[in-house]
Coordinates of C-alpha atoms in Angstrom, one line a residue:
M125 CA 0.0 0.0 0.0
K126 CA 1.3 3.4 -1.0
K127 CA 1.4 6.2 1.7
V128 CA 0.8 9.9 1.3
L129 CA 1.9 12.2 4.1
V130 CA 0.1 15.6 4.2
F131 CA 1.7 18.5 6.1
P132 CA -0.7 21.5 7.0
L133 CA 0.1 23.7 10.0
L134 CA -1.3 24.5 13.4
K135 CA -3.3 21.5 14.3
S136 CA -5.5 23.2 17.0
M137 CA -6.7 26.0 14.6
P138 CA -9.1 25.2 11.8
S139 CA -7.7 26.9 8.7
G140 CA -7.7 26.7 4.9
H141 CA -4.5 24.7 5.1
H142 CA -6.3 22.0 7.0
Q143 CA -9.4 22.2 4.8
V144 CA -7.3 21.6 1.7
A145 CA -5.4 18.8 3.4
D146 CA -8.7 17.2 4.3
A147 CA -10.1 17.6 0.8
I148 CA -7.0 15.9 -0.7
C149 CA -7.3 12.9 1.7
E150 CA -11.1 12.7 1.0
S151 CA -10.4 12.6 -2.7
I152 CA -7.8 9.8 -2.3
Y153 CA -10.1 7.7 -0.1
A154 CA -13.1 8.2 -2.4
N155 CA -11.1 6.9 -5.4
S156 CA -8.8 4.2 -4.0
G157 CA -8.5 1.7 -1.2
D158 CA -4.8 1.1 -1.9
I159 CA -3.5 4.5 -0.7
E160 CA -3.1 5.6 2.9
C161 CA -3.3 9.3 3.6
E162 CA -2.1 10.7 6.9
K163 CA -2.1 14.3 8.0
L164 CA 0.5 15.6 10.5
D165 CA 1.4 19.0 11.9
I166 CA 5.2 19.6 12.4
L167 CA 4.7 22.1 15.2
S168 CA 2.4 19.8 17.2
E169 CA 4.7 16.9 16.7
W170 CA 7.6 19.0 17.9
N171 CA 5.8 20.4 21.0
R172 CA 2.1 20.3 21.4
M173 CA 2.0 22.9 24.2
V174 CA 4.1 25.4 22.1
E175 CA 1.8 24.8 19.1
G176 CA -1.3 25.7 21.2
G177 CA 0.5 28.8 22.6
I178 CA 1.4 29.9 19.1
V179 CA -2.3 29.6 18.0
K180 CA -3.5 31.7 20.9
A181 CA -0.8 34.3 20.4
Y182 CA -1.6 34.5 16.6
L183 CA -5.3 35.0 17.2
Q184 CA -4.7 37.7 19.8
W185 CA -2.1 39.4 17.5
I186 CA -4.3 39.7 14.5
R187 CA -7.3 40.8 16.6
H188 CA -5.6 43.5 18.7
F189 CA -2.6 44.6 16.6
P190 CA -3.5 44.0 13.0
E191 CA -1.2 46.7 11.6
T192 CA 1.9 45.2 13.2
Y193 CA 1.0 41.7 12.0
A194 CA 0.6 43.0 8.5
W195 CA 4.0 44.7 8.6
T196 CA 5.6 41.6 9.9
Y197 CA 4.0 39.4 7.3
R198 CA 5.2 41.7 4.5
K199 CA 8.7 41.9 6.0
F200 CA 9.2 38.1 6.5
A201 CA 6.8 36.3 4.3
Y202 CA 6.0 38.4 1.3
R203 CA 9.2 40.1 0.1
S204 CA 10.3 40.6 -3.5
K205 CA 14.0 40.1 -2.9
G206 CA 16.6 39.4 -0.4
E207 CA 17.7 36.3 1.6
R208 CA 14.8 34.7 3.5
P209 CA 15.4 34.9 7.3
H210 CA 14.5 31.2 8.0
K211 CA 17.8 29.8 9.3
A212 CA 16.5 29.7 12.9
Y213 CA 13.6 27.6 11.7
E214 CA 16.0 25.0 10.4
A215 CA 17.9 24.8 13.6
L216 CA 14.7 24.3 15.6
F217 CA 12.7 21.9 13.4
M218 CA 14.7 20.2 10.7
K219 CA 15.7 17.3 12.9
K220 CA 12.0 16.7 13.8
V221 CA 11.0 16.7 10.2
Q222 CA 13.7 14.1 9.4
E223 CA 12.5 12.0 12.3
I224 CA 8.9 12.1 11.0
L225 CA 9.9 11.1 7.5
A226 CA 12.0 8.2 8.9
I227 CA 9.1 6.9 11.0
E228 CA 6.3 7.4 8.4
K229 CA 8.2 6.4 5.3
P230 CA 5.8 8.1 2.9
D231 CA 5.8 7.5 -0.9
L232 CA 4.6 11.1 -1.5
I233 CA 4.8 14.2 0.6
I234 CA 2.1 16.9 0.2
C235 CA 2.5 20.4 1.8
T236 CA -0.5 22.7 2.1
H237 CA 1.5 25.3 4.1
G238 CA 4.7 27.0 3.3
F239 CA 6.3 26.2 6.7
P240 CA 6.7 22.4 6.1
S241 CA 7.3 23.0 2.4
F242 CA 10.4 25.1 3.3
F243 CA 11.9 22.1 5.3
I244 CA 11.1 19.5 2.6
N245 CA 12.6 21.8 0.0
R246 CA 15.8 22.2 2.0
L247 CA 16.1 18.5 2.6
K248 CA 15.8 17.8 -1.1
E249 CA 18.2 20.5 -1.9
T250 CA 20.9 19.0 0.3
G251 CA 20.2 15.5 -1.0
S252 CA 18.8 14.4 2.4
C253 CA 15.4 13.4 1.0
D254 CA 14.5 11.7 -2.3
I255 CA 10.8 11.3 -1.6
P256 CA 8.6 13.0 -4.3
A257 CA 6.9 16.2 -3.0
L258 CA 3.9 18.2 -4.0
N259 CA 3.1 21.8 -2.9
I260 CA -0.6 22.8 -2.9
Y261 CA -0.9 26.5 -2.5
T262 CA -3.9 27.7 -0.5
D263 CA -3.9 31.4 -1.4
F264 CA -4.0 33.2 -4.7
F265 CA -0.2 33.9 -4.5
I266 CA 2.9 32.3 -3.1
N267 CA 4.6 33.8 -0.1
D268 CA 8.3 33.7 0.6
I269 CA 8.0 30.9 3.2
W270 CA 7.2 28.3 0.6
G271 CA 10.0 26.1 -0.6
C272 CA 9.7 25.7 -4.4
S273 CA 13.0 25.2 -6.2
H274 CA 13.4 21.5 -5.4
I275 CA 9.8 20.5 -5.0
D276 CA 8.7 18.0 -7.7
Y277 CA 5.1 19.0 -8.3
H278 CA 2.9 22.0 -7.8
F279 CA -0.9 22.6 -7.6
V280 CA -1.4 26.3 -8.3
P281 CA -4.4 28.6 -8.2
S282 CA -4.0 30.3 -11.5
Q283 CA -2.1 30.6 -14.8
A284 CA -0.2 33.6 -13.5
I285 CA 1.2 31.6 -10.7
K286 CA 2.1 28.7 -13.0
N287 CA 4.1 31.1 -15.2
E288 CA 5.7 32.7 -12.1
L289 CA 6.9 29.3 -10.8
S290 CA 8.2 28.2 -14.1
S291 CA 10.2 31.4 -14.9
K292 CA 11.5 32.0 -11.3
Y293 CA 12.6 28.4 -10.5
S294 CA 12.9 26.8 -14.0
I295 CA 10.3 24.2 -13.1
D296 CA 9.0 22.1 -15.9
L297 CA 5.6 23.3 -16.9
S298 CA 4.4 19.7 -17.1
N299 CA 4.9 19.4 -13.3
I300 CA 2.8 22.5 -12.5
F301 CA -1.0 21.9 -12.5
I302 CA -3.6 24.7 -12.4
S303 CA -6.0 23.3 -9.8
G304 CA -7.4 26.3 -8.2
I305 CA -7.5 26.0 -4.4
P306 CA -8.8 22.4 -3.8
I307 CA -12.1 22.1 -2.1
S308 CA -14.1 19.2 -0.7
R309 CA -15.8 17.0 -3.3
Q310 CA -19.1 17.7 -1.5
F311 CA -19.0 21.2 -2.9
E312 CA -18.6 20.1 -6.5
S313 CA -21.7 20.2 -8.7
A314 CA -22.4 20.3 -12.4
R315 CA -21.8 23.8 -13.7
K316 CA -24.7 25.6 -15.3
A317 CA -24.2 26.9 -18.9
D318 CA -26.4 29.9 -18.2
K319 CA -26.5 30.9 -14.5
E320 CA -29.7 32.8 -13.9
I321 CA -29.3 36.3 -12.5
A322 CA -30.9 36.7 -9.1
T323 CA -34.0 38.8 -8.5
P324 CA -35.3 40.2 -5.2
P325 CA -35.7 39.2 -2.5
F326 CA -32.0 38.5 -2.7
R327 CA -30.6 35.6 -0.6
I328 CA -27.4 36.6 1.0
L329 CA -25.0 34.4 3.0
M330 CA -22.8 36.4 5.4
S331 CA -19.7 34.8 6.8
G332 CA -19.1 36.5 10.1
G333 CA -16.3 34.3 11.4
S334 CA -14.8 34.7 14.9
I335 CA -14.0 38.4 14.3
G336 CA -17.0 39.4 12.2
L337 CA -17.5 41.8 9.3
G338 CA -17.7 45.3 10.8
N339 CA -20.7 46.1 12.9
M340 CA -22.8 43.3 11.5
S341 CA -25.6 43.5 14.1
Q342 CA -26.3 47.2 13.3
M343 CA -26.0 46.4 9.6
L344 CA -28.7 43.7 9.9
D345 CA -30.9 45.8 12.1
S346 CA -31.0 48.7 9.6
G347 CA -31.2 46.4 6.6
Q348 CA -34.3 44.8 7.9
E349 CA -36.2 48.0 7.3
K350 CA -34.9 49.1 3.9
L351 CA -33.5 46.1 2.0
D352 CA -35.4 43.5 -0.1
C353 CA -33.3 40.5 0.9
R354 CA -33.0 37.5 3.3
V355 CA -29.8 36.9 5.2
K356 CA -28.2 33.8 6.7
V357 CA -25.2 34.6 9.0
L358 CA -22.4 32.2 9.6
C359 CA -21.3 33.3 13.1
G360 CA -18.6 30.7 13.7
A361 CA -17.5 30.9 17.4
N362 CA -18.8 34.5 17.7
E363 CA -21.5 33.9 20.4
E364 CA -22.3 37.6 20.8
L365 CA -23.0 37.9 17.1
Y366 CA -25.2 34.8 17.1
D367 CA -27.2 36.1 20.0
D368 CA -27.7 39.5 18.3
V369 CA -29.0 37.9 15.1
M370 CA -31.3 35.6 17.0
Q371 CA -32.9 38.6 18.7
L372 CA -33.9 40.3 15.4
E373 CA -37.6 40.2 14.7
G374 CA -39.2 38.4 11.8
D375 CA -37.5 36.2 9.2
F376 CA -35.1 38.7 7.7
A377 CA -32.0 37.0 9.2
E378 CA -31.0 33.6 10.5
A379 CA -28.0 32.8 12.6
Y380 CA -25.9 29.7 12.4
P381 CA -23.1 28.7 14.8
Y382 CA -20.0 26.9 13.6
I383 CA -20.9 24.4 10.9
S384 CA -18.8 21.3 10.6
S385 CA -21.1 19.4 8.2
K386 CA -20.1 19.9 4.6
K387 CA -23.6 18.7 3.6
E388 CA -25.2 21.5 5.5
M389 CA -22.7 24.0 4.3
N390 CA -23.4 22.9 0.7
E391 CA -27.1 23.4 1.2
L392 CA -26.4 27.0 2.3
Y393 CA -24.3 27.6 -0.8
E394 CA -27.1 26.2 -3.0
W395 CA -29.5 28.6 -1.3
A396 CA -27.4 31.7 -1.7
D397 CA -27.5 34.4 -4.5
A398 CA -24.3 36.0 -3.0
I399 CA -21.8 35.6 -0.2
I400 CA -20.3 38.4 1.8
S401 CA -17.0 37.3 3.3
K402 CA -13.4 38.0 3.9
P403 CA -10.9 36.8 1.2
G404 CA -9.8 33.5 2.7
G405 CA -8.6 31.2 -0.1
V406 CA -10.8 28.2 0.5
T407 CA -14.0 30.2 1.1
V408 CA -13.5 32.1 -2.2
S409 CA -12.7 28.9 -4.0
E410 CA -15.8 27.2 -2.8
A411 CA -17.9 30.2 -3.8
L412 CA -16.3 30.3 -7.3
R413 CA -17.1 26.6 -7.9
K414 CA -20.7 27.1 -6.7
Q415 CA -21.0 30.1 -9.0
I416 CA -21.9 32.5 -6.2
P417 CA -21.0 36.2 -6.6
I418 CA -18.4 37.1 -3.9
F419 CA -18.5 40.3 -2.0
L420 CA -15.4 41.0 0.1
S421 CA -15.7 43.2 3.1
G422 CA -12.3 43.9 4.6
A423 CA -9.5 41.5 5.0
L424 CA -7.4 40.1 7.9
P425 CA -3.9 41.5 7.9
G426 CA -1.3 39.6 5.8
Q427 CA -2.3 37.1 3.2
E428 CA -6.0 38.1 3.0
Q429 CA -5.1 41.6 2.1
I430 CA -3.0 40.2 -0.8
N431 CA -5.8 37.8 -1.8
L432 CA -8.3 40.8 -1.9
R433 CA -6.1 42.8 -4.3
L434 CA -5.5 39.8 -6.6
L435 CA -9.1 38.8 -6.7
N436 CA -10.1 42.3 -7.5
D437 CA -7.6 42.5 -10.3
M438 CA -9.0 39.2 -11.8
G439 CA -12.6 40.4 -11.5
L440 CA -13.5 37.5 -9.3
A441 CA -14.9 39.5 -6.4
F442 CA -16.7 42.7 -5.6
I443 CA -14.9 44.8 -3.1
V444 CA -17.2 46.6 -0.5
P445 CA -15.9 50.2 -0.3
E446 CA -14.4 51.1 3.0
G447 CA -17.1 52.5 5.4
A448 CA -19.9 51.3 3.2
D449 CA -22.8 49.1 4.4
A450 CA -21.8 45.7 3.0
L451 CA -25.4 44.4 2.8
E452 CA -26.8 47.5 1.0
F453 CA -23.8 47.5 -1.4
T454 CA -24.4 43.8 -2.2
C455 CA -28.1 44.3 -2.9
R456 CA -27.3 47.2 -5.1
V457 CA -24.8 45.3 -7.2
L458 CA -27.0 42.2 -7.4
G459 CA -29.6 44.5 -9.0
D460 CA -27.1 45.6 -11.7
K461 CA -27.5 43.1 -14.5
E462 CA -24.5 44.3 -16.4
K463 CA -22.1 44.1 -13.4
I464 CA -23.3 40.6 -12.6
Q465 CA -22.9 39.4 -16.2
R466 CA -19.3 40.7 -16.2
Y467 CA -18.6 38.9 -13.0
Q468 CA -20.1 35.7 -14.3
S469 CA -17.9 35.9 -17.4
A470 CA -14.7 36.4 -15.3
E471 CA -15.8 33.5 -13.0
S472 CA -16.4 31.2 -16.0
R473 CA -13.0 32.1 -17.6
Y474 CA -11.2 31.3 -14.3
V475 CA -12.9 27.9 -13.7
D476 CA -12.7 26.9 -17.3
G477 CA -9.0 27.6 -17.2
L478 CA -8.4 25.0 -14.5
E479 CA -6.4 22.0 -15.7
L480 CA -7.6 19.9 -12.8
K481 CA -11.3 20.7 -12.5
N482 CA -12.5 18.4 -9.7
S483 CA -11.4 16.1 -6.9
D484 CA -11.3 13.0 -9.2
E485 CA -8.8 14.8 -11.5
L486 CA -6.8 15.8 -8.5
Y487 CA -6.7 12.2 -7.4
R488 CA -5.6 11.0 -10.8
A489 CA -2.7 13.5 -10.9
I490 CA -1.6 12.4 -7.4
A491 CA -1.9 8.7 -8.4
T492 CA 0.4 9.4 -11.3
M493 CA 2.9 11.0 -9.0
L494 CA 2.9 7.8 -6.9
E495 CA 3.3 5.6 -9.9
R496 CA 6.4 7.5 -11.0
G497 CA 7.9 7.2 -7.5

């Protein structure tokens, strides 16, 4: 039996890196009984208490000091030139990575976060690892933490990133696959040739998350009186937001706590005419595949800010103007047939340009990598 070892990061914090890792394992098990897929977190394996502390510190940092986090991210993870300051990482974690590989003996390594990818790339660069490796990028760009030069295969979000990898690292184009950001097979559905344009009352899904999108409670309260729409709010772990939505009168808005069921989440996607969210790679990718217009209201510091700019450049999202009422802006744009048709055209070009269009095609590419050894 072949073994695939998947490396996301930060085991105790649900993230896009873990969602993509889960989607890959799900795809493998749905297509084959002869491949074992295991997910491991390097930090947790190194020291579980430290990993938990890092998660808490990270969440507090982006919540209370977003500007300093954004500066640090640009300084150390998204730089255009200069030597990457990661030598301290090697001293701390390289031995643990080698121990994991010696124990697990995988036939293929998959990295869904730049941190483990950096270590695997260094091991392959020094000749200390000959196991085939695959990077799966979970944002719409590649930050400087990722190791790329000696990684064998790459699943990338767009043609632009494929071209960048090939030119910057002289990677054979046949080893770079435009996959988009992989999503669970449960969100895959047959694409409609002519997606109907929504009409009022508009059905809007709002992804509040743990931090929320501005003053959502006030936005919903005022929208109830003047907007012809219905709203379902994904509150995540934000109990205060959940309580506020539940207290609204009538059927204008419904609140949902954290949803772990992909079936239930897919039903919400099927219901929605639009989604208001932050520019997390996986959420955006799911909405693109479900052909739901995406409205981005702000961004967490760091990678989401870069995603927002790139998605806007590609015409794959509507950006809510700073200080605007996201709900009112969304309803206004949904009522503009010309804008929605332009968005649908951009969305179709993007999805039609994917070389690996679904989880079965992802699996077949991975199976070929395993066959090559």
